[in-house]
Amino acid sequence: MSLIVEVNQGKLQGAENKSKLSGNTYYTFAGIPYAKPPIGELRFKPPVPSEKWQGVYDATHERDSCIQKDYFLSGQHVGAEDCLYLNIDTPEVPSEIKVPKAVMVFIHGGGFFTGSGSEKMYGGDFLMNHDVILVRINYRLHVLGFLNLGLEDCPGNAGLRDQALAIKWVKENIDKFGGDPNNITIFGESAGASSVHFQILSPLTKGLFNKAIIQSGSGLTPWALTFNYKEMAFELGERLGFKGTCSEELLQFLRAQPAKDLTKHVFDMTDDLKTRYPGRCTTIPFSPSIEEIKEGAFLPDLPQKLQESAEPLPLIYGVNNKEGFLLFAALASNIAELIRDDFSLVLKYNFKIDPALLPEVSAKIKKYYFGDKEVGLDTADTLVDLYSDIYFYLLYEPIEFVTKSSIPPYVYNFAYNGGHNFFKKVVFRTLKLECNGASHGDELGYLFLARVLPNLPPLEGDDLTVIQNLTTLWTNFAKTGVPTDELTWTPSTSSQPRYLEIDRTLQLTEGKLYGERLQFLKDLLGPICKPFDIF
């Protein structure tokens, strides 16, 4: 048995792995460089493809994550600036694969400021039982990935361009691993889902993939884009000692700073922004943005404009039924107290609304969601629903894009509350709040094995059923574009909206996801603020 694979850059040596679910052996090629290290003069620039290497490259272990604060686990600063690597899992020795297999490229979430494609968080144990090839990628984060100064050397969206180059590398090399370069599905969760949507919309990614799965995010959510990107850039420069007003000088100044100093100050900014904008749960200073230099731009316009010319493709998209719990519990744990004292904060720092209208509009929202009850921990579940609607559901409607095409999407709502709910295990294990449903990110524990999490329960019972159901749906879709038979899950159309309720059982439900609540907010907010009039 040989685990040597030859790609465009040279030879790779892989390693055996063992599935914790089935006990079957699968094979991992880890830490493969798809771009030159984005350091020195390449910092902030679009990625440059990696060069050939001599000899056999050791792909038996993963490389560093992109430098960041490990926000959800250790709380420490980890990773390196040299981080543009990808990891590949195959269910068979590549040289023994006779029929090319469907390929799934996963883009991790983490708010564009944390996370990685590591098997520690996203082990391929479950998906490897379905005869697909899994690719997990790193991309630059926070200021290193999303600084936009409107300059040729710093046009913005370096992190999104990293993702695109990684997908291109897969397109050009995955046949060497037994994968089908003409059957590539990209999928991602949270910021990874928004990234998937941006990859669909970008004019630079045509022909790189065939299908997409968007989990709990999109390019239309209010946290997916930064509009005050230059203001954030100069604020970061000021924190580091920069006194000027020239973008070119700021670029050179930031290039000269140690990456760890940039990272520290970015995360300090993130924390300070929570205080500056109370009631706004997501305060991300550096994320995707609309590029000023239109030639060669990854995002030359707003997502809703780019959708008009985007090519249709098979799509799964959906949400979890308690998305807002992550924001409520982890990022702004005092939100209930803040909103109780001033309910207008629900709107004030989340939408651009005439201040004179805030009292009346806020009162209507409070009455609709809470009735005569007070906002507090006793009504936390209702507050979670409200923040779910504002941050995830209200603008999370790519269905309006795809139903204009001839390929209606598959829509889902994940509601299972079990022993492998991912973010509850990561973020909420020390909190005393309860969430009767699936928080943001909870479905990940049923797609991937999170090796970093201690004391995971056995893979049995309802948990095992949900793992089998979810991985079967996702991999069937990757293979054929159809997740299951029509009796279980049929696509949603504008005339017949429907979604699959994913819980202990699978239930096809007619109607729009959270249709009544979202219609109330649209009717109330639509006349007074445009969809992208967000702070």
Coordinates of C-alpha atoms in Angstrom, one line a residue:
M1 CA 0.0 0.0 0.0
S2 CA 1.4 3.4 -1.0
L3 CA 0.3 6.7 0.4
I4 CA 2.4 8.7 -2.0
V5 CA 0.4 11.1 -4.2
E6 CA 1.9 13.3 -6.8
V7 CA 0.2 16.7 -7.3
N8 CA 1.2 19.7 -9.4
Q9 CA 3.7 20.9 -6.9
G10 CA 5.4 17.5 -6.2
K11 CA 4.9 14.3 -4.2
L12 CA 2.9 14.0 -0.9
Q13 CA 3.2 11.4 1.9
G14 CA -0.2 10.8 3.7
A15 CA -1.2 8.9 6.8
E16 CA -3.7 6.3 8.0
N17 CA -6.6 7.4 10.2
K18 CA -9.3 5.4 12.0
S19 CA -13.0 6.3 12.1
K20 CA -14.3 6.6 15.6
L21 CA -17.8 5.9 14.3
S22 CA -17.2 2.7 12.2
G23 CA -13.7 1.7 13.0
N24 CA -12.9 1.8 9.3
T25 CA -9.5 3.1 8.1
Y26 CA -9.4 6.2 6.1
Y27 CA -6.5 8.3 4.8
T28 CA -5.5 11.9 5.5
F29 CA -3.2 14.2 3.6
A30 CA -2.7 17.1 5.9
G31 CA -1.0 20.5 5.8
I32 CA -0.8 20.8 2.0
P33 CA 0.3 24.3 1.0
Y34 CA -2.0 25.8 -1.7
A35 CA -0.5 29.3 -1.6
K36 CA 2.8 30.9 -0.8
P37 CA 3.1 32.1 2.9
P38 CA 1.3 35.5 3.0
I39 CA 4.1 37.2 4.9
G40 CA 6.3 40.2 4.3
E41 CA 5.3 42.1 1.1
L42 CA 2.5 39.4 0.5
R43 CA 0.7 40.4 3.7
F44 CA -2.8 41.8 2.9
K45 CA -2.3 40.9 -0.8
P46 CA -4.4 38.4 -2.8
P47 CA -2.8 34.9 -2.4
V48 CA -0.1 33.6 -4.7
P49 CA -0.2 29.9 -5.8
S50 CA 2.4 27.7 -4.0
E51 CA 5.5 26.6 -5.8
K52 CA 6.9 23.2 -6.5
W53 CA 8.9 21.4 -3.9
Q54 CA 11.7 18.9 -4.0
G55 CA 11.5 15.4 -2.6
V56 CA 8.4 14.0 -0.8
Y57 CA 6.4 16.5 1.2
D58 CA 5.4 15.3 4.7
A59 CA 1.6 15.5 4.7
T60 CA 1.1 13.3 7.7
H61 CA 0.3 16.1 10.1
E62 CA -1.6 19.5 10.0
R63 CA 0.2 22.8 10.0
D64 CA -0.6 25.9 12.0
S65 CA -4.0 27.6 11.9
C66 CA -4.1 31.2 10.8
I67 CA -3.1 33.4 13.7
Q68 CA -6.0 34.3 15.9
K69 CA -7.4 34.3 19.4
D70 CA -8.8 30.9 20.1
Y71 CA -12.1 32.5 21.1
F72 CA -14.2 29.5 21.9
L73 CA -11.7 27.0 23.5
S74 CA -8.5 28.1 25.2
G75 CA -8.9 31.9 24.9
Q76 CA -5.2 32.1 24.0
H77 CA -3.5 33.6 20.9
V78 CA -2.6 30.7 18.6
G79 CA -1.5 30.0 15.0
A80 CA 0.9 31.6 12.6
E81 CA 0.8 34.0 9.6
D82 CA 2.1 31.2 7.4
C83 CA -1.2 29.2 7.4
L84 CA -2.6 28.7 3.9
Y85 CA -2.9 25.0 4.0
L86 CA -5.6 22.4 3.3
N87 CA -6.3 18.9 4.5
I88 CA -7.8 16.0 2.5
D89 CA -9.5 12.9 3.8
T90 CA -10.1 9.9 1.5
P91 CA -12.0 6.7 2.3
E92 CA -9.6 4.6 0.2
V93 CA -5.9 4.6 -0.7
P94 CA -6.0 7.1 -3.7
S95 CA -4.1 4.8 -6.0
E96 CA -6.8 2.1 -5.5
I97 CA -9.8 4.3 -6.3
K98 CA -11.1 3.3 -9.7
V99 CA -14.3 5.4 -10.0
P100 CA -13.8 9.1 -9.1
K101 CA -15.6 10.2 -6.0
A102 CA -17.7 13.2 -5.2
V103 CA -15.7 16.0 -3.4
M104 CA -16.8 18.1 -0.5
V105 CA -14.8 21.2 0.4
F106 CA -15.6 22.6 3.8
I107 CA -15.1 26.3 4.7
H108 CA -15.1 26.8 8.5
G109 CA -16.9 29.5 10.4
G110 CA -15.8 31.6 13.3
G111 CA -17.0 35.1 12.4
F112 CA -14.1 35.7 10.0
F113 CA -11.9 36.2 13.0
T114 CA -11.3 32.7 14.4
G115 CA -11.4 29.0 13.5
S116 CA -9.5 26.6 11.1
G117 CA -10.0 23.6 9.0
S118 CA -8.4 21.3 11.6
E119 CA -9.6 17.7 12.2
K120 CA -9.5 18.6 15.9
M121 CA -12.7 20.5 15.3
Y122 CA -13.9 18.9 12.0
G123 CA -12.8 15.3 12.0
G124 CA -13.9 13.4 8.9
D125 CA -14.9 10.2 10.8
F126 CA -18.6 10.5 10.0
L127 CA -18.4 11.6 6.4
M128 CA -15.8 9.1 5.4
N129 CA -18.4 6.3 5.9
H130 CA -20.2 7.7 2.8
D131 CA -17.6 7.2 0.1
V132 CA -16.8 10.9 -0.6
I133 CA -13.6 12.9 -0.4
L134 CA -13.5 15.7 2.2
V135 CA -11.3 18.8 2.0
R136 CA -10.9 21.2 4.9
I137 CA -9.2 24.6 4.3
N138 CA -7.6 27.4 6.2
Y139 CA -7.9 31.0 5.1
R140 CA -6.6 34.3 6.5
L141 CA -8.7 35.8 9.3
H142 CA -9.6 39.2 10.8
V143 CA -7.3 42.1 9.6
L144 CA -4.9 39.8 7.9
G145 CA -7.7 38.4 5.8
F146 CA -10.0 41.4 5.4
L147 CA -8.2 44.7 5.6
N148 CA -9.5 46.9 2.8
L149 CA -7.7 50.1 2.0
G150 CA -9.0 50.4 -1.5
L151 CA -5.5 50.0 -2.9
E152 CA -4.1 47.5 -5.5
D153 CA -1.8 46.0 -2.8
C154 CA -4.7 45.9 -0.3
P155 CA -8.0 45.6 -2.2
G156 CA -9.8 43.6 0.5
N157 CA -11.2 40.1 0.9
A158 CA -7.9 38.4 0.9
G159 CA -9.5 35.7 3.0
L160 CA -12.2 35.0 0.4
R161 CA -9.6 35.0 -2.3
D162 CA -7.7 32.4 -0.2
Q163 CA -10.8 30.2 -0.2
A164 CA -11.1 30.6 -4.0
L165 CA -7.5 29.6 -4.6
A166 CA -7.9 26.6 -2.3
I167 CA -10.9 25.5 -4.3
K168 CA -9.0 26.0 -7.5
W169 CA -6.2 23.9 -6.2
V170 CA -8.7 21.2 -5.4
K171 CA -10.2 21.5 -8.9
E172 CA -6.7 21.0 -10.4
N173 CA -5.4 18.3 -8.2
I174 CA -8.2 16.3 -6.6
D175 CA -8.2 13.7 -9.3
K176 CA -4.8 12.5 -7.9
F177 CA -6.7 11.6 -4.7
G178 CA -9.5 9.8 -6.5
G179 CA -11.8 12.7 -6.6
D180 CA -14.0 13.9 -9.4
P181 CA -12.9 17.5 -10.4
N182 CA -16.3 17.9 -12.1
N183 CA -18.3 17.1 -9.0
I184 CA -17.2 19.5 -6.3
T185 CA -19.6 20.7 -3.6
I186 CA -18.6 23.6 -1.3
F187 CA -20.2 23.8 2.1
G188 CA -19.8 25.9 5.2
E189 CA -21.3 27.0 8.5
S190 CA -21.8 30.6 9.9
A191 CA -19.1 32.8 8.4
G192 CA -18.2 29.7 6.3
A193 CA -21.8 29.7 5.0
S194 CA -21.5 33.4 4.2
S195 CA -18.2 32.6 2.5
V196 CA -19.9 29.9 0.4
H197 CA -22.6 32.4 -0.7
F198 CA -19.8 34.9 -1.6
Q199 CA -18.0 32.2 -3.6
I200 CA -21.3 31.6 -5.5
L201 CA -21.7 35.3 -6.3
S202 CA -18.1 36.2 -7.1
P203 CA -17.2 36.7 -10.8
L204 CA -13.8 35.1 -10.0
T205 CA -15.0 31.6 -9.2
K206 CA -16.9 30.5 -12.3
G207 CA -16.6 26.8 -13.0
L208 CA -14.7 25.9 -9.8
F209 CA -17.6 24.0 -8.1
N210 CA -20.9 22.4 -9.0
K211 CA -23.1 22.5 -5.8
A212 CA -23.3 24.3 -2.5
I213 CA -24.6 23.8 1.0
I214 CA -25.1 27.0 3.1
Q215 CA -25.5 26.4 6.9
S216 CA -26.6 29.2 9.2
G217 CA -25.3 32.2 7.3
S218 CA -25.3 34.0 4.0
G219 CA -23.9 37.1 2.3
L220 CA -27.2 38.9 3.2
T221 CA -26.9 38.6 7.0
P222 CA -26.0 41.9 8.8
W223 CA -22.8 40.5 10.2
A224 CA -21.4 39.2 6.9
L225 CA -20.2 42.5 5.5
T226 CA -18.2 45.5 6.9
F227 CA -19.0 48.9 5.4
N228 CA -16.9 51.1 7.7
Y229 CA -13.7 49.2 6.8
K230 CA -11.4 52.2 6.5
E231 CA -12.6 53.6 9.8
M232 CA -11.7 50.3 11.4
A233 CA -8.4 50.2 9.6
F234 CA -7.3 53.6 10.8
E235 CA -8.6 52.9 14.4
L236 CA -6.4 49.8 14.4
G237 CA -3.4 51.9 13.2
E238 CA -4.0 54.4 15.9
R239 CA -4.0 51.8 18.6
L240 CA -0.6 50.6 17.3
G241 CA 0.8 54.2 17.2
F242 CA 0.0 55.3 13.6
K243 CA -0.7 59.1 13.4
G244 CA -1.3 59.7 9.7
T245 CA -4.3 59.9 7.3
C246 CA -2.7 58.3 4.2
S247 CA -3.9 54.8 3.2
E248 CA -0.6 54.0 1.5
E249 CA 1.3 54.9 4.6
L250 CA -1.0 53.0 6.9
L251 CA -0.6 49.9 4.7
Q252 CA 3.2 50.1 5.1
F253 CA 2.9 50.7 8.8
L254 CA 0.6 47.7 9.3
R255 CA 2.9 45.5 7.2
A256 CA 5.7 46.3 9.5
Q257 CA 3.8 45.2 12.7
P258 CA 4.3 41.8 14.2
A259 CA 1.3 39.6 13.4
K260 CA 0.8 38.8 17.1
D261 CA 0.4 42.6 17.8
L262 CA -2.1 43.0 15.0
T263 CA -4.1 40.1 16.4
K264 CA -4.1 41.3 19.9
H265 CA -5.3 44.7 19.0
V266 CA -8.0 43.4 16.7
F267 CA -9.4 41.3 19.5
D268 CA -9.2 44.2 21.9
M269 CA -11.2 46.3 19.3
T270 CA -13.8 43.5 19.1
D271 CA -14.3 43.6 22.9
D272 CA -14.4 47.4 22.9
L273 CA -17.0 47.6 20.2
K274 CA -19.4 45.5 22.3
T275 CA -19.3 48.3 24.9
R276 CA -19.5 51.0 22.2
Y277 CA -22.6 49.5 20.6
P278 CA -24.7 47.9 23.4
G279 CA -27.4 45.6 22.1
R280 CA -25.4 44.7 19.0
C281 CA -24.2 41.1 19.5
T282 CA -21.8 40.9 16.6
T283 CA -19.0 43.4 16.6
I284 CA -16.6 42.3 13.9
P285 CA -14.2 45.0 12.9
F286 CA -12.8 43.2 9.9
S287 CA -14.8 41.0 7.6
P288 CA -15.7 40.9 3.8
S289 CA -16.4 44.2 2.1
I290 CA -17.3 45.7 -1.2
E291 CA -14.1 46.4 -3.2
E292 CA -13.4 49.8 -4.5
I293 CA -11.1 48.6 -7.3
K294 CA -13.6 46.9 -9.6
E295 CA -11.2 45.3 -12.1
G296 CA -10.4 41.9 -10.7
A297 CA -12.6 42.4 -7.6
F298 CA -13.8 39.4 -5.7
L299 CA -16.9 41.3 -4.5
P300 CA -17.4 44.3 -6.9
D301 CA -21.0 45.0 -5.6
L302 CA -23.6 44.3 -3.0
P303 CA -24.6 40.6 -2.8
Q304 CA -28.2 41.4 -3.9
K305 CA -26.8 43.0 -7.0
L306 CA -24.4 40.2 -7.8
Q307 CA -27.2 37.7 -7.4
E308 CA -28.9 39.1 -10.5
S309 CA -26.1 37.7 -12.7
A310 CA -25.1 34.7 -10.6
E311 CA -25.3 31.3 -12.3
P312 CA -27.8 28.9 -10.8
L313 CA -26.6 25.7 -9.1
P314 CA -28.0 23.0 -6.9
L315 CA -28.3 24.3 -3.3
I316 CA -29.1 23.2 0.2
Y317 CA -29.5 26.0 2.8
G318 CA -31.0 26.3 6.2
V319 CA -30.7 27.3 9.8
N320 CA -30.9 26.0 13.3
N321 CA -34.0 26.7 15.3
K322 CA -32.3 28.7 18.1
E323 CA -29.5 30.4 16.2
G324 CA -29.5 33.5 18.5
F325 CA -28.5 31.5 21.6
L326 CA -24.8 31.7 20.6
L327 CA -25.0 35.5 20.4
F328 CA -27.1 35.8 23.5
A329 CA -25.0 33.5 25.7
A330 CA -21.5 33.7 24.4
L331 CA -20.9 37.1 22.9
A332 CA -23.2 39.3 25.0
S333 CA -24.2 37.5 28.1
N334 CA -25.6 40.6 29.7
I335 CA -27.9 41.3 26.8
A336 CA -31.1 40.5 28.7
E337 CA -30.3 43.1 31.3
L338 CA -29.3 45.7 28.6
I339 CA -32.5 45.1 26.6
R340 CA -34.7 45.1 29.7
D341 CA -33.4 48.6 30.7
D342 CA -33.6 50.0 27.1
F343 CA -35.5 47.9 24.6
S344 CA -34.7 50.3 21.7
L345 CA -31.2 48.8 21.8
V346 CA -32.6 45.9 19.8
L347 CA -32.8 48.3 16.8
K348 CA -30.5 51.2 17.7
Y349 CA -27.2 49.6 16.8
N350 CA -28.5 46.9 14.4
F351 CA -30.3 49.0 11.8
K352 CA -30.1 52.6 10.6
I353 CA -33.4 54.0 11.8
D354 CA -34.5 57.6 12.4
P355 CA -34.1 58.0 16.2
A356 CA -37.5 59.7 16.4
L357 CA -39.1 56.4 15.3
L358 CA -37.2 54.2 17.8
P359 CA -39.6 54.4 20.7
E360 CA -42.8 53.5 18.7
V361 CA -41.2 50.7 16.6
S362 CA -39.4 49.2 19.6
A363 CA -42.6 49.1 21.6
K364 CA -44.4 47.3 18.8
I365 CA -41.6 44.7 18.6
K366 CA -41.6 44.2 22.3
K367 CA -45.3 43.7 22.4
Y368 CA -45.3 41.2 19.5
Y369 CA -42.5 39.0 21.0
F370 CA -43.0 39.4 24.7
G371 CA -46.6 40.5 25.2
D372 CA -46.9 41.8 28.8
K373 CA -43.9 39.9 30.1
E374 CA -40.6 41.5 31.1
V375 CA -37.3 40.9 29.3
G376 CA -35.1 38.8 31.5
L377 CA -33.6 35.4 32.0
D378 CA -37.2 34.1 32.5
T379 CA -38.0 35.1 28.9
A380 CA -34.5 34.4 27.5
D381 CA -35.9 31.9 25.0
T382 CA -38.1 34.7 23.5
L383 CA -35.1 37.0 23.3
V384 CA -33.1 34.2 21.6
D385 CA -35.9 34.0 19.0
L386 CA -35.8 37.8 18.4
Y387 CA -32.0 37.8 17.9
S388 CA -32.3 34.8 15.7
D389 CA -34.7 36.7 13.5
I390 CA -32.6 39.8 13.4
Y391 CA -29.2 38.2 12.9
F392 CA -30.0 35.1 10.9
Y393 CA -33.5 34.8 9.5
L394 CA -34.6 38.2 8.5
L395 CA -32.0 38.7 5.7
Y396 CA -31.2 35.1 5.3
E397 CA -33.2 34.5 2.1
P398 CA -31.1 33.3 -0.8
I399 CA -34.3 31.4 -1.8
E400 CA -35.4 34.7 -3.4
F401 CA -32.2 34.4 -5.5
V402 CA -32.3 30.7 -6.4
T403 CA -36.0 30.5 -7.1
K404 CA -35.5 32.9 -10.0
S405 CA -33.6 30.1 -11.6
S406 CA -34.6 26.7 -12.8
I407 CA -33.0 25.0 -9.8
P408 CA -35.2 25.3 -6.6
P409 CA -33.2 24.8 -3.4
Y410 CA -33.6 22.3 -0.6
V411 CA -34.4 24.2 2.7
Y412 CA -34.0 22.8 6.2
N413 CA -34.5 23.7 9.8
F414 CA -32.2 21.8 12.3
A415 CA -33.9 21.4 15.7
Y416 CA -32.2 18.4 17.4
N417 CA -31.0 18.9 21.0
G418 CA -28.7 16.0 21.9
G419 CA -25.4 14.9 23.2
H420 CA -23.3 16.1 20.3
N421 CA -24.7 19.6 19.9
F422 CA -21.4 21.3 18.9
F423 CA -21.4 24.8 20.2
K424 CA -23.2 23.9 23.4
K425 CA -20.3 21.6 24.1
V426 CA -17.8 24.3 23.2
V427 CA -19.2 27.5 24.5
F428 CA -22.0 26.9 26.9
R429 CA -20.6 24.0 28.9
T430 CA -19.8 26.4 31.8
L431 CA -23.0 28.4 31.5
K432 CA -26.2 27.7 33.4
L433 CA -28.5 28.8 30.6
E434 CA -30.7 26.2 28.9
C435 CA -31.5 26.1 25.2
N436 CA -34.4 23.8 24.2
G437 CA -33.3 23.3 20.6
A438 CA -30.3 23.7 18.4
S439 CA -28.0 26.7 18.9
H440 CA -26.0 28.3 16.2
G441 CA -23.3 25.7 15.2
D442 CA -25.0 22.8 16.9
E443 CA -25.5 20.7 13.8
L444 CA -21.7 20.5 13.2
G445 CA -21.4 17.8 15.9
Y446 CA -23.5 15.5 13.7
L447 CA -21.4 16.1 10.6
F448 CA -17.9 16.1 12.1
L449 CA -16.2 14.5 15.1
A450 CA -14.9 17.3 17.3
R451 CA -11.8 15.6 18.8
V452 CA -11.1 18.7 21.0
L453 CA -14.2 18.2 23.1
P454 CA -13.8 16.2 26.3
N455 CA -16.4 13.7 27.5
L456 CA -18.5 13.3 24.4
P457 CA -21.2 10.8 24.9
P458 CA -21.2 7.5 23.1
L459 CA -22.2 7.5 19.4
E460 CA -25.5 5.7 19.9
G461 CA -29.3 6.2 20.2
D462 CA -30.8 9.3 18.8
D463 CA -27.4 11.0 18.4
L464 CA -26.3 8.2 16.1
T465 CA -29.6 8.4 14.1
V466 CA -29.2 12.1 13.6
I467 CA -25.5 11.6 12.5
Q468 CA -26.6 9.0 10.0
N469 CA -29.5 11.1 8.7
L470 CA -27.5 14.3 8.3
T471 CA -24.4 12.8 6.8
T472 CA -26.5 10.8 4.4
L473 CA -28.5 13.8 3.2
W474 CA -25.3 15.9 2.7
T475 CA -23.3 13.3 0.9
N476 CA -26.2 12.1 -1.3
F477 CA -26.5 15.7 -2.4
A478 CA -22.8 16.0 -3.0
K479 CA -22.9 12.9 -5.2
T480 CA -26.1 13.5 -7.2
G481 CA -27.5 16.9 -6.4
V482 CA -30.5 15.2 -4.7
P483 CA -30.3 14.6 -0.9
T484 CA -33.0 12.0 -0.7
D485 CA -36.1 10.6 -2.3
E486 CA -38.9 13.1 -3.0
L487 CA -41.2 11.6 -0.3
T488 CA -38.7 12.8 2.3
W489 CA -37.4 16.1 1.0
T490 CA -38.6 18.1 -2.0
P491 CA -37.2 21.4 -3.1
S492 CA -38.8 24.7 -2.1
T493 CA -40.2 27.1 -4.6
S494 CA -41.7 30.6 -4.4
S495 CA -45.2 29.2 -5.1
Q496 CA -44.8 26.2 -2.8
P497 CA -42.3 27.0 0.0
R498 CA -41.3 24.0 2.2
Y499 CA -38.5 22.9 4.5
L500 CA -37.2 19.7 6.1
E501 CA -37.4 19.7 9.9
I502 CA -34.4 17.8 11.0
D503 CA -34.8 16.4 14.6
R504 CA -35.0 12.9 15.9
T505 CA -37.0 12.2 12.8
L506 CA -37.2 14.0 9.4
Q507 CA -40.4 15.9 8.7
L508 CA -41.2 17.8 5.5
T509 CA -43.1 20.9 6.4
E510 CA -45.1 23.2 4.1
G511 CA -44.7 27.0 4.3
K512 CA -41.8 29.5 4.9
L513 CA -39.4 29.1 7.7
Y514 CA -40.5 31.4 10.6
G515 CA -42.8 33.0 8.0
E516 CA -45.2 34.8 10.5
R517 CA -42.4 36.4 12.6
L518 CA -40.4 37.5 9.6
Q519 CA -43.4 38.9 7.9
F520 CA -44.1 41.0 11.0
L521 CA -40.6 42.4 11.0
K522 CA -40.6 43.0 7.2
D523 CA -43.9 44.9 7.4
L524 CA -42.7 47.0 10.3
L525 CA -39.1 47.7 9.3
G526 CA -39.4 47.6 5.5
P527 CA -40.9 51.1 5.1
I528 CA -38.3 52.7 7.4
C529 CA -35.0 51.0 6.6
K530 CA -33.6 49.2 3.6
P531 CA -32.3 45.7 3.9
F532 CA -28.6 46.9 4.0
D533 CA -29.2 49.9 6.2
I534 CA -27.5 48.1 9.0
F535 CA -25.0 49.7 11.3

